[in-house]
mmCIF file of C-alpha atoms in Angstrom:
data_model
loop_
_atom_site.group_PDB
_atom_site.id
_atom_site.type_symbol
_atom_site.label_atom_id
_atom_site.label_comp_id
_atom_site.label_asym_id
_atom_site.label_seq_id
_atom_site.Cartn_x
_atom_site.Cartn_y
_atom_site.Cartn_z
ATOM 1 C CA MET A 1 105.994 104.476 21.614
ATOM 2 C CA ASN A 2 108.531 102.179 22.323
ATOM 3 C CA HIS A 3 107.554 98.420 22.375
ATOM 4 C CA SER A 4 109.447 95.249 23.984
ATOM 5 C CA ARG A 5 111.354 93.211 21.740
ATOM 6 C CA ILE A 6 110.673 89.458 21.288
ATOM 7 C CA LEU A 7 113.192 87.536 19.494
ATOM 8 C CA ILE A 8 111.738 83.664 18.489
ATOM 9 C CA LEU A 9 114.701 81.589 16.955
ATOM 10 C CA MET A 10 113.883 78.433 14.302
ATOM 11 C CA SER A 11 114.756 76.336 11.661
ATOM 12 C CA ASP A 12 113.003 75.173 9.095
ATOM 13 C CA THR A 13 113.252 71.885 9.104
ATOM 14 C CA GLY A 14 109.998 70.463 9.275
ATOM 15 C CA GLY A 15 107.282 73.294 9.202
ATOM 16 C CA GLY A 16 106.275 72.880 13.117
ATOM 17 C CA HIS A 17 108.772 74.913 14.010
ATOM 18 C CA ARG A 18 107.789 77.862 12.160
ATOM 19 C CA ALA A 19 103.827 77.391 12.590
ATOM 20 C CA SER A 20 104.812 76.856 17.043
ATOM 21 C CA ALA A 21 106.765 80.572 16.476
ATOM 22 C CA GLN A 22 104.079 81.752 14.019
ATOM 23 C CA ALA A 23 101.348 81.338 17.203
ATOM 24 C CA LEU A 24 103.251 82.577 19.436
ATOM 25 C CA GLN A 25 103.632 85.401 17.444
ATOM 26 C CA ALA A 26 100.014 86.189 16.832
ATOM 27 C CA ALA A 27 99.113 85.404 20.824
ATOM 28 C CA PHE A 28 101.735 88.342 22.152
ATOM 29 C CA ALA A 29 99.819 90.861 19.228
ATOM 30 C CA ALA A 30 96.088 89.183 20.938
ATOM 31 C CA ARG A 31 97.662 89.057 24.297
ATOM 32 C CA TYR A 32 99.781 91.924 24.440
ATOM 33 C CA PRO A 33 99.078 94.279 21.391
ATOM 34 C CA ASP A 34 101.526 97.271 20.899
ATOM 35 C CA ARG A 35 103.439 96.178 23.720
ATOM 36 C CA PHE A 36 106.008 93.361 22.328
ATOM 37 C CA GLN A 37 107.591 93.790 18.413
ATOM 38 C CA VAL A 38 107.944 90.259 18.070
ATOM 39 C CA GLU A 39 110.236 88.999 15.582
ATOM 40 C CA ILE A 40 110.657 85.478 13.662
ATOM 41 C CA VAL A 41 114.735 84.625 12.579
ATOM 42 C CA ASP A 42 115.351 81.652 11.149
ATOM 43 C CA LEU A 43 118.788 81.512 11.923
ATOM 44 C CA TRP A 44 120.832 78.590 10.176
ATOM 45 C CA THR A 45 119.205 79.734 7.507
ATOM 46 C CA ASP A 46 119.586 83.258 8.153
ATOM 47 C CA TYR A 47 122.619 83.334 10.116
ATOM 48 C CA THR A 48 125.411 81.280 9.234
ATOM 49 C CA PRO A 49 127.778 81.362 6.329
ATOM 50 C CA TRP A 50 127.749 78.445 3.870
ATOM 51 C CA PRO A 51 127.122 75.610 3.998
ATOM 52 C CA ILE A 52 125.710 74.883 7.240
ATOM 53 C CA ASN A 53 123.169 77.767 5.628
ATOM 54 C CA GLN A 54 122.127 75.103 3.058
ATOM 55 C CA MET A 55 120.956 72.648 6.089
ATOM 56 C CA PRO A 56 117.441 73.566 6.764
ATOM 57 C CA ARG A 57 116.174 73.868 2.439
ATOM 58 C CA LEU A 58 117.588 69.844 2.332
ATOM 59 C CA TYR A 59 115.604 68.313 5.257
ATOM 60 C CA SER A 60 112.417 67.973 3.175
ATOM 61 C CA PRO A 61 114.928 66.121 0.616
ATOM 62 C CA ILE A 62 116.610 63.873 2.909
ATOM 63 C CA ILE A 63 113.210 62.515 4.228
ATOM 64 C CA ALA A 64 111.419 62.303 1.673
ATOM 65 C CA ARG A 65 113.670 60.939 -0.728
ATOM 66 C CA VAL A 66 117.158 59.591 2.032
ATOM 67 C CA LEU A 67 115.549 58.891 5.304
ATOM 68 C CA TRP A 68 118.762 56.339 6.080
ATOM 69 C CA PHE A 69 121.033 58.973 6.101
ATOM 70 C CA TRP A 70 118.407 61.199 8.597
ATOM 71 C CA LYS A 71 118.509 58.028 10.633
ATOM 72 C CA LEU A 72 122.162 58.082 11.240
ATOM 73 C CA LEU A 73 122.477 61.378 11.593
ATOM 74 C CA TRP A 74 119.753 61.590 14.473
ATOM 75 C CA ALA A 75 121.840 58.524 15.705
ATOM 76 C CA VAL A 76 125.415 60.540 15.524
ATOM 77 C CA PHE A 77 123.979 63.242 17.056
ATOM 78 C CA GLU A 78 122.444 61.132 19.883
ATOM 79 C CA ASN A 79 125.748 61.725 20.924
ATOM 80 C CA GLU A 80 126.127 64.431 23.513
ATOM 81 C CA ARG A 81 129.939 64.225 22.779
ATOM 82 C CA ALA A 82 129.067 64.840 18.836
ATOM 83 C CA PHE A 83 126.785 67.297 18.896
ATOM 84 C CA SER A 84 128.323 68.759 21.003
ATOM 85 C CA ALA A 85 131.145 69.624 19.262
ATOM 86 C CA ALA A 86 129.689 70.267 15.388
ATOM 87 C CA LEU A 87 128.024 73.057 17.695
ATOM 88 C CA ARG A 88 130.658 74.658 18.560
ATOM 89 C CA LEU A 89 131.809 73.827 15.542
ATOM 90 C CA VAL A 90 129.595 76.371 13.870
ATOM 91 C CA TYR A 91 130.142 78.763 16.959
ATOM 92 C CA LEU A 92 133.479 79.428 15.914
ATOM 93 C CA ILE A 93 132.717 79.461 12.265
ATOM 94 C CA SER A 94 129.153 81.384 12.317
ATOM 95 C CA ARG A 95 130.395 83.787 15.713
ATOM 96 C CA ASN A 96 130.567 86.845 13.657
ATOM 97 C CA GLU A 97 127.425 86.396 12.154
ATOM 98 C CA LEU A 98 125.808 85.022 15.242
ATOM 99 C CA ARG A 99 126.609 88.833 16.331
ATOM 100 C CA ARG A 100 124.505 90.699 13.929
ATOM 101 C CA VAL A 101 121.216 88.669 14.859
ATOM 102 C CA LEU A 102 121.276 90.964 18.294
ATOM 103 C CA GLN A 103 122.805 93.821 16.899
ATOM 104 C CA ALA A 104 119.775 93.826 14.299
ATOM 105 C CA HIS A 105 116.982 92.660 16.708
ATOM 106 C CA ARG A 106 118.397 94.035 20.248
ATOM 107 C CA PRO A 107 116.203 92.203 22.557
ATOM 108 C CA HIS A 108 114.597 92.032 25.362
ATOM 109 C CA LEU A 109 114.384 88.114 25.413
ATOM 110 C CA ILE A 110 114.820 85.273 23.200
ATOM 111 C CA ILE A 111 112.500 82.074 22.883
ATOM 112 C CA SER A 112 113.767 79.316 20.870
ATOM 113 C CA VAL A 113 111.511 76.969 19.379
ATOM 114 C CA HIS A 114 114.114 74.215 18.156
ATOM 115 C CA PRO A 115 116.309 72.092 19.730
ATOM 116 C CA PHE A 116 119.592 73.600 17.823
ATOM 117 C CA MET A 117 119.356 77.292 18.979
ATOM 118 C CA GLN A 118 119.965 77.036 22.725
ATOM 119 C CA HIS A 119 122.890 75.860 22.816
ATOM 120 C CA ILE A 120 124.575 78.097 20.376
ATOM 121 C CA PHE A 121 122.519 81.491 21.370
ATOM 122 C CA LEU A 122 123.378 81.027 24.833
ATOM 123 C CA ARG A 123 127.143 80.320 24.155
ATOM 124 C CA LEU A 124 127.138 83.583 22.154
ATOM 125 C CA LEU A 125 125.142 85.729 24.593
ATOM 126 C CA GLU A 126 127.934 84.012 27.077
ATOM 127 C CA HIS A 127 130.797 85.831 25.445
ATOM 128 C CA GLU A 128 128.714 88.825 24.208
ATOM 129 C CA GLY A 129 127.862 90.255 28.370
ATOM 130 C CA ALA A 130 124.945 90.097 27.733
ATOM 131 C CA ALA A 131 122.235 89.222 29.949
ATOM 132 C CA ILE A 132 119.063 88.481 28.034
ATOM 133 C CA PRO A 133 116.411 85.882 29.441
ATOM 134 C CA PHE A 134 116.292 83.089 27.680
ATOM 135 C CA VAL A 135 113.702 80.745 27.464
ATOM 136 C CA THR A 136 112.669 77.424 25.720
ATOM 137 C CA VAL A 137 109.700 75.965 23.814
ATOM 138 C CA VAL A 138 109.388 71.982 23.296
ATOM 139 C CA THR A 139 107.526 71.572 20.116
ATOM 140 C CA ASP A 140 107.732 68.157 20.684
ATOM 141 C CA LEU A 141 104.760 65.544 21.931
ATOM 142 C CA ALA A 142 107.469 62.341 23.560
ATOM 143 C CA SER A 143 110.624 61.977 21.644
ATOM 144 C CA PHE A 144 113.212 64.315 22.307
ATOM 145 C CA HIS A 145 116.365 65.757 21.665
ATOM 146 C CA HIS A 146 118.984 67.017 24.580
ATOM 147 C CA GLY A 147 119.937 69.848 22.060
ATOM 148 C CA TRP A 148 116.037 71.147 23.869
ATOM 149 C CA PHE A 149 117.308 71.456 27.136
ATOM 150 C CA HIS A 150 119.725 73.547 28.544
ATOM 151 C CA ALA A 151 119.900 74.013 32.953
ATOM 152 C CA ARG A 152 120.226 77.753 31.913
ATOM 153 C CA VAL A 153 117.477 78.631 30.344
ATOM 154 C CA GLU A 154 114.973 81.049 32.363
ATOM 155 C CA ARG A 155 112.082 78.974 32.033
ATOM 156 C CA CYS A 156 111.374 75.433 29.341
ATOM 157 C CA PHE A 157 108.131 75.727 28.140
ATOM 158 C CA VAL A 158 106.776 71.593 27.528
ATOM 159 C CA ALA A 159 103.832 69.648 26.195
ATOM 160 C CA SER A 160 103.673 65.916 28.006
ATOM 161 C CA GLU A 161 104.482 65.296 31.529
ATOM 162 C CA VAL A 162 107.066 63.336 29.459
ATOM 163 C CA ALA A 163 108.680 66.529 28.279
ATOM 164 C CA ALA A 164 108.422 67.654 31.620
ATOM 165 C CA ALA A 165 110.463 64.429 32.813
ATOM 166 C CA ALA A 166 112.876 64.640 29.790
ATOM 167 C CA ALA A 167 113.354 68.273 31.305
ATOM 168 C CA ARG A 168 114.181 67.256 34.829
ATOM 169 C CA ARG A 169 116.595 64.734 33.336
ATOM 170 C CA TYR A 170 118.809 66.351 31.252
ATOM 171 C CA GLY A 171 119.612 68.726 34.345
ATOM 172 C CA LEU A 172 116.754 71.689 34.614
ATOM 173 C CA GLN A 173 115.042 72.349 38.187
ATOM 174 C CA ALA A 174 111.381 72.339 38.554
ATOM 175 C CA ARG A 175 110.846 75.851 38.441
ATOM 176 C CA GLN A 176 112.757 76.380 35.384
ATOM 177 C CA VAL A 177 109.878 73.694 33.709
ATOM 178 C CA ARG A 178 106.037 74.485 32.633
ATOM 179 C CA LEU A 179 104.093 72.165 31.128
ATOM 180 C CA LEU A 180 101.389 74.138 29.093
ATOM 181 C CA GLY A 181 101.442 72.267 25.906
ATOM 182 C CA LEU A 182 102.345 72.913 22.361
ATOM 183 C CA PRO A 183 101.487 76.365 21.089
ATOM 184 C CA VAL A 184 99.612 75.475 18.449
ATOM 185 C CA ARG A 185 97.233 78.144 15.260
ATOM 186 C CA PRO A 186 95.132 80.533 16.797
ATOM 187 C CA ASP A 187 92.039 79.575 15.527
ATOM 188 C CA PHE A 188 92.501 76.751 17.496
ATOM 189 C CA ALA A 189 91.931 78.820 20.341
ATOM 190 C CA GLY A 190 89.057 79.852 20.085
ATOM 191 C CA THR A 191 85.463 77.768 19.584
ATOM 192 C CA LEU A 192 85.251 75.277 16.862
ATOM 193 C CA PRO A 193 82.562 75.526 13.865
ATOM 194 C CA ASP A 194 79.684 73.174 14.255
ATOM 195 C CA LYS A 195 79.780 70.176 12.441
ATOM 196 C CA GLU A 196 76.721 70.379 10.327
ATOM 197 C CA PRO A 197 76.654 73.754 9.276
ATOM 198 C CA THR A 198 80.807 73.309 8.591
ATOM 199 C CA ARG A 199 80.310 70.424 6.569
ATOM 200 C CA ALA A 200 77.831 72.775 4.043
ATOM 201 C CA ARG A 201 79.654 75.655 3.522
ATOM 202 C CA LEU A 202 83.108 72.946 2.432
ATOM 203 C CA GLY A 203 80.856 70.997 0.240
ATOM 204 C CA LEU A 204 80.609 67.735 2.523
ATOM 205 C CA ALA A 205 77.508 65.806 3.031
ATOM 206 C CA ASP A 206 75.888 66.597 6.461
ATOM 207 C CA THR A 207 76.055 63.070 7.734
ATOM 208 C CA ALA A 208 78.823 60.772 6.685
ATOM 209 C CA PHE A 209 80.700 59.533 8.176
ATOM 210 C CA THR A 210 84.200 61.809 6.954
ATOM 211 C CA VAL A 211 87.838 60.366 7.242
ATOM 212 C CA LEU A 212 90.756 63.207 6.377
ATOM 213 C CA LEU A 213 93.963 62.215 5.136
ATOM 214 C CA LEU A 214 96.499 64.542 5.475
ATOM 215 C CA GLY A 215 99.937 64.624 3.562
ATOM 216 C CA GLY A 216 101.879 67.208 5.630
ATOM 217 C CA GLY A 217 102.630 70.569 3.505
ATOM 218 C CA GLU A 218 104.432 68.912 1.312
ATOM 219 C CA GLY A 219 102.182 65.961 0.731
ATOM 220 C CA MET A 220 104.905 63.522 2.282
ATOM 221 C CA GLY A 221 104.055 59.433 1.904
ATOM 222 C CA PRO A 222 102.290 56.815 1.258
ATOM 223 C CA VAL A 223 99.401 58.942 0.431
ATOM 224 C CA ALA A 224 97.566 57.627 -3.100
ATOM 225 C CA ALA A 225 97.662 54.718 -1.961
ATOM 226 C CA THR A 226 96.082 55.467 0.947
ATOM 227 C CA ALA A 227 93.248 57.351 -0.237
ATOM 228 C CA HIS A 228 92.590 54.667 -2.723
ATOM 229 C CA ALA A 229 92.581 51.442 -0.026
ATOM 230 C CA VAL A 230 90.596 53.406 1.785
ATOM 231 C CA ALA A 231 87.731 54.438 -0.605
ATOM 232 C CA GLN A 232 87.581 50.661 -1.395
ATOM 233 C CA ARG A 233 87.687 49.410 2.339
ATOM 234 C CA LEU A 234 84.807 52.772 2.934
ATOM 235 C CA ALA A 235 82.695 51.788 -0.427
ATOM 236 C CA ALA A 236 82.204 47.821 0.515
ATOM 237 C CA MET A 237 80.684 48.555 3.691
ATOM 238 C CA GLU A 238 77.822 49.584 2.140
ATOM 239 C CA ALA A 239 76.873 52.637 4.377
ATOM 240 C CA ASP A 240 77.632 56.941 4.330
ATOM 241 C CA CYS A 241 80.881 57.707 3.612
ATOM 242 C CA GLN A 242 82.978 60.485 2.424
ATOM 243 C CA LEU A 243 86.693 61.275 2.244
ATOM 244 C CA VAL A 244 89.267 64.183 2.719
ATOM 245 C CA VAL A 245 92.225 63.937 1.356
ATOM 246 C CA ILE A 246 94.643 67.322 1.812
ATOM 247 C CA CYS A 247 97.612 67.411 -0.489
ATOM 248 C CA GLY A 248 99.996 70.437 0.431
ATOM 249 C CA ARG A 249 102.045 71.597 -1.979
ATOM 250 C CA ASN A 250 101.868 68.861 -3.959
ATOM 251 C CA GLU A 251 100.380 69.571 -7.166
ATOM 252 C CA ARG A 252 101.560 66.602 -8.705
ATOM 253 C CA LEU A 253 99.678 64.083 -6.358
ATOM 254 C CA ARG A 254 96.393 66.807 -6.407
ATOM 255 C CA LYS A 255 95.843 66.666 -10.011
ATOM 256 C CA ALA A 256 96.627 62.527 -9.888
ATOM 257 C CA LEU A 257 93.932 62.209 -7.549
ATOM 258 C CA GLN A 258 91.590 64.621 -9.346
ATOM 259 C CA ARG A 259 91.476 61.953 -12.028
ATOM 260 C CA SER A 260 91.122 58.746 -10.142
ATOM 261 C CA ASP A 261 87.162 57.817 -10.407
ATOM 262 C CA TRP A 262 86.312 56.906 -6.923
ATOM 263 C CA PRO A 263 83.792 54.601 -4.942
ATOM 264 C CA ILE A 264 82.718 57.500 -2.733
ATOM 265 C CA PRO A 265 82.088 60.859 -2.189
ATOM 266 C CA VAL A 266 85.930 62.098 -2.361
ATOM 267 C CA GLN A 267 86.923 65.974 -1.787
ATOM 268 C CA ILE A 268 90.768 66.527 -3.378
ATOM 269 C CA CYS A 269 92.736 69.899 -1.754
ATOM 270 C CA GLY A 270 95.949 71.924 -2.336
ATOM 271 C CA PHE A 271 97.227 72.997 0.476
ATOM 272 C CA VAL A 272 94.952 75.155 2.604
ATOM 273 C CA ASP A 273 94.873 77.860 5.451
ATOM 274 C CA ASN A 274 91.095 76.132 7.081
ATOM 275 C CA MET A 275 92.353 73.414 8.690
ATOM 276 C CA GLN A 276 90.234 73.600 11.492
ATOM 277 C CA GLU A 277 87.298 74.048 9.497
ATOM 278 C CA TRP A 278 88.533 70.433 8.244
ATOM 279 C CA MET A 279 89.270 69.122 10.870
ATOM 280 C CA ALA A 280 86.579 70.056 12.608
ATOM 281 C CA ALA A 281 84.060 68.254 10.178
ATOM 282 C CA SER A 282 85.589 65.244 10.346
ATOM 283 C CA ASP A 283 84.870 62.129 12.180
ATOM 284 C CA CYS A 284 88.326 60.785 12.486
ATOM 285 C CA VAL A 285 92.067 61.706 10.223
ATOM 286 C CA ILE A 286 94.508 60.231 8.970
ATOM 287 C CA THR A 287 98.091 61.784 9.267
ATOM 288 C CA LYS A 288 102.173 60.978 9.805
ATOM 289 C CA ALA A 289 103.183 61.774 13.596
ATOM 290 C CA GLY A 290 103.955 65.259 13.395
ATOM 291 C CA PRO A 291 103.122 67.017 16.862
ATOM 292 C CA GLY A 292 101.592 70.263 15.924
ATOM 293 C CA THR A 293 98.784 67.943 14.055
ATOM 294 C CA ILE A 294 98.675 65.906 16.433
ATOM 295 C CA ALA A 295 97.737 68.393 19.025
ATOM 296 C CA GLU A 296 95.808 70.197 16.288
ATOM 297 C CA ALA A 297 93.497 67.117 16.101
ATOM 298 C CA LEU A 298 92.977 66.619 19.978
ATOM 299 C CA ILE A 299 91.647 70.288 20.344
ATOM 300 C CA CYS A 300 89.370 69.556 18.055
ATOM 301 C CA GLY A 301 88.371 66.022 19.897
ATOM 302 C CA LEU A 302 89.943 63.320 15.941
ATOM 303 C CA PRO A 303 90.651 60.452 16.297
ATOM 304 C CA ILE A 304 94.012 59.720 15.171
ATOM 305 C CA LEU A 305 95.503 57.130 12.526
ATOM 306 C CA LEU A 306 99.084 57.423 12.023
ATOM 307 C CA SER A 307 100.040 56.872 9.685
ATOM 308 C CA GLY A 308 103.684 57.440 9.629
ATOM 309 C CA PHE A 309 106.541 59.086 11.785
ATOM 310 C CA ILE A 310 109.904 60.862 11.212
ATOM 311 C CA PRO A 311 113.060 58.128 12.514
ATOM 312 C CA GLY A 312 114.529 60.432 16.625
ATOM 313 C CA GLN A 313 111.383 63.164 16.380
ATOM 314 C CA GLU A 314 108.173 61.901 16.338
ATOM 315 C CA GLU A 315 109.264 58.508 17.314
ATOM 316 C CA GLY A 316 107.407 58.803 20.997
ATOM 317 C CA SER A 317 104.762 60.869 19.201
ATOM 318 C CA VAL A 318 103.230 56.960 18.027
ATOM 319 C CA SER A 319 103.643 55.735 21.919
ATOM 320 C CA PHE A 320 101.829 59.253 23.152
ATOM 321 C CA VAL A 321 98.665 58.452 21.081
ATOM 322 C CA VAL A 322 98.098 55.098 20.916
ATOM 323 C CA GLU A 323 98.810 55.039 24.748
ATOM 324 C CA ASN A 324 96.450 57.878 25.520
ATOM 325 C CA GLY A 325 93.424 56.237 24.528
ATOM 326 C CA VAL A 326 93.036 58.830 21.318
ATOM 327 C CA GLY A 327 94.056 56.745 18.149
ATOM 328 C CA ALA A 328 96.758 54.402 17.089
ATOM 329 C CA TYR A 329 98.498 53.417 14.468
ATOM 330 C CA CYS A 330 99.013 51.494 11.143
ATOM 331 C CA ASP A 331 102.020 51.258 8.670
ATOM 332 C CA SER A 332 100.631 50.431 5.390
ATOM 333 C CA PRO A 333 97.199 51.420 3.183
ATOM 334 C CA ASP A 334 95.720 47.500 3.744
ATOM 335 C CA ASP A 335 95.716 48.035 7.865
ATOM 336 C CA ILE A 336 95.023 52.082 7.739
ATOM 337 C CA ALA A 337 91.790 51.149 5.604
ATOM 338 C CA ALA A 338 91.726 48.153 7.352
ATOM 339 C CA THR A 339 91.397 50.278 10.824
ATOM 340 C CA ILE A 340 89.225 52.831 9.157
ATOM 341 C CA ASN A 341 86.183 51.081 8.573
ATOM 342 C CA ASP A 342 86.284 49.210 12.111
ATOM 343 C CA TRP A 343 85.992 52.433 13.419
ATOM 344 C CA ALA A 344 83.541 53.809 10.843
ATOM 345 C CA GLY A 345 81.935 50.670 12.515
ATOM 346 C CA GLY A 346 82.528 50.358 15.426
ATOM 347 C CA SER A 347 81.478 52.752 18.934
ATOM 348 C CA GLN A 348 85.346 53.397 19.748
ATOM 349 C CA LEU A 349 85.071 57.086 18.153
ATOM 350 C CA VAL A 350 83.511 57.971 20.772
ATOM 351 C CA GLN A 351 86.351 57.338 23.608
ATOM 352 C CA MET A 352 89.003 58.045 21.493
ATOM 353 C CA SER A 353 87.569 61.568 20.554
ATOM 354 C CA ALA A 354 86.509 61.890 24.840
ATOM 355 C CA HIS A 355 90.352 61.113 25.539
ATOM 356 C CA ALA A 356 91.761 63.810 22.687
ATOM 357 C CA ARG A 357 89.260 66.611 24.482
ATOM 358 C CA GLU A 358 90.620 65.948 27.704
ATOM 359 C CA LEU A 359 94.941 66.139 26.741
ATOM 360 C CA ALA A 360 93.716 69.312 24.327
ATOM 361 C CA ARG A 361 95.180 72.256 25.242
ATOM 362 C CA PRO A 362 93.733 74.792 23.275
ATOM 363 C CA ARG A 363 95.252 78.119 24.786
ATOM 364 C CA ALA A 364 99.123 77.059 24.822
ATOM 365 C CA ALA A 365 99.999 79.475 23.215
ATOM 366 C CA TYR A 366 98.094 82.051 25.236
ATOM 367 C CA ASP A 367 99.098 80.721 28.971
ATOM 368 C CA ILE A 368 103.259 80.297 27.109
ATOM 369 C CA VAL A 369 103.041 84.158 26.515
ATOM 370 C CA ASP A 370 101.890 85.171 30.139
ATOM 371 C CA GLU A 371 103.977 83.336 31.435
ATOM 372 C CA ILE A 372 107.003 84.825 29.362
ATOM 373 C CA VAL A 373 105.410 88.386 30.157
ATOM 374 C CA ALA A 374 105.263 87.869 34.098
ATOM 375 C CA LEU A 375 108.950 87.075 33.412
ATOM 376 C CA LEU A 376 109.817 89.968 31.845
ATOM 377 C CA ASP A 377 107.318 92.414 34.490
ATOM 378 C CA GLY A 378 109.921 89.951 36.886
ATOM 379 C CA GLU A 379 112.914 91.468 35.572
ATOM 380 C CA ALA A 380 111.360 94.968 35.530
ATOM 381 C CA ALA A 381 110.725 94.714 38.696
ATOM 382 C CA ASP A 382 114.139 93.363 39.923
ATOM 383 C CA THR A 383 115.615 95.981 37.464
ATOM 384 C CA ARG A 384 114.308 98.866 39.876
ATOM 385 C CA ASP A 385 114.514 97.775 42.672
ATOM 386 C CA SER A 386 117.755 96.963 42.654
#
């Protein structure tokens, strides 16, 4: 059987771009088995020369250790002239390598899930005379680098009204912009597990107020200080409470927390592949402002306490959470602990949870894929009729 070939372009600058790409890949497989061959390519790492191909692996160390430098880079490339000049240089240096993408994958349609993909690749398609449909899936909620938006894409899929307005502001027509949500892992698209049996399966107390603290894939930020502050504050309530800390791939953090003495029941985990269960078992979540995590928490109806954000791309996520009434923002462990204490003893959790479910779009990946397939089918029909 001949498969239609879909190419998804991303770069591993943070985990969200790959997660969205994988969600779309899984949605194609689930909705249209045996019809599409979907491949994910890290364009920077796999198809650009040194030193450009080193940039993705530098992202996490820069964010973790020299955040001021990231702020500077973001400010520079927010300037459209500087951004365009940089991409022109990258294109000139990388054009021969980029041609290999088309030769290796021969796609019938291309999807970008990264703000630095469309401008370079659409220029390549134009120079090569390749009439391949190109769509963008914006994986940010409320802060947008202008690189996300290119007037020549067939469709631009966005996750919020703010994103739709930004797309139109940068020259896209209303027919090009589709508000369908942020693609998340397939586990979040179906029926979520019930809280009580999930807690039992995970070794948690059935009725305790349960706080989930996430450190992201790399376990970055003041996770340990936050965990200790929250545990101490909840212990002072003399109520039934428990804390789950997920440290990601940070083994040093996980081992240090496991050696600690805790005044309440605390479960420490490393990297997990069942996040939907941990979220379903919890009453609220503490996390940095990653759009994918926020989208998953909304699906689970979890009130969200944001503990930090990456300057530039995540700043708007804070406003999104606070202004929609689904959570709060605090950037110090003591303030985070005080807020969690208020939530544990108050009634606002129910209202925040209801607002979260109203905003949730659990089937976003499937809806996006359905529209892409309709676009492809329309292109095929146009070809047959011409």
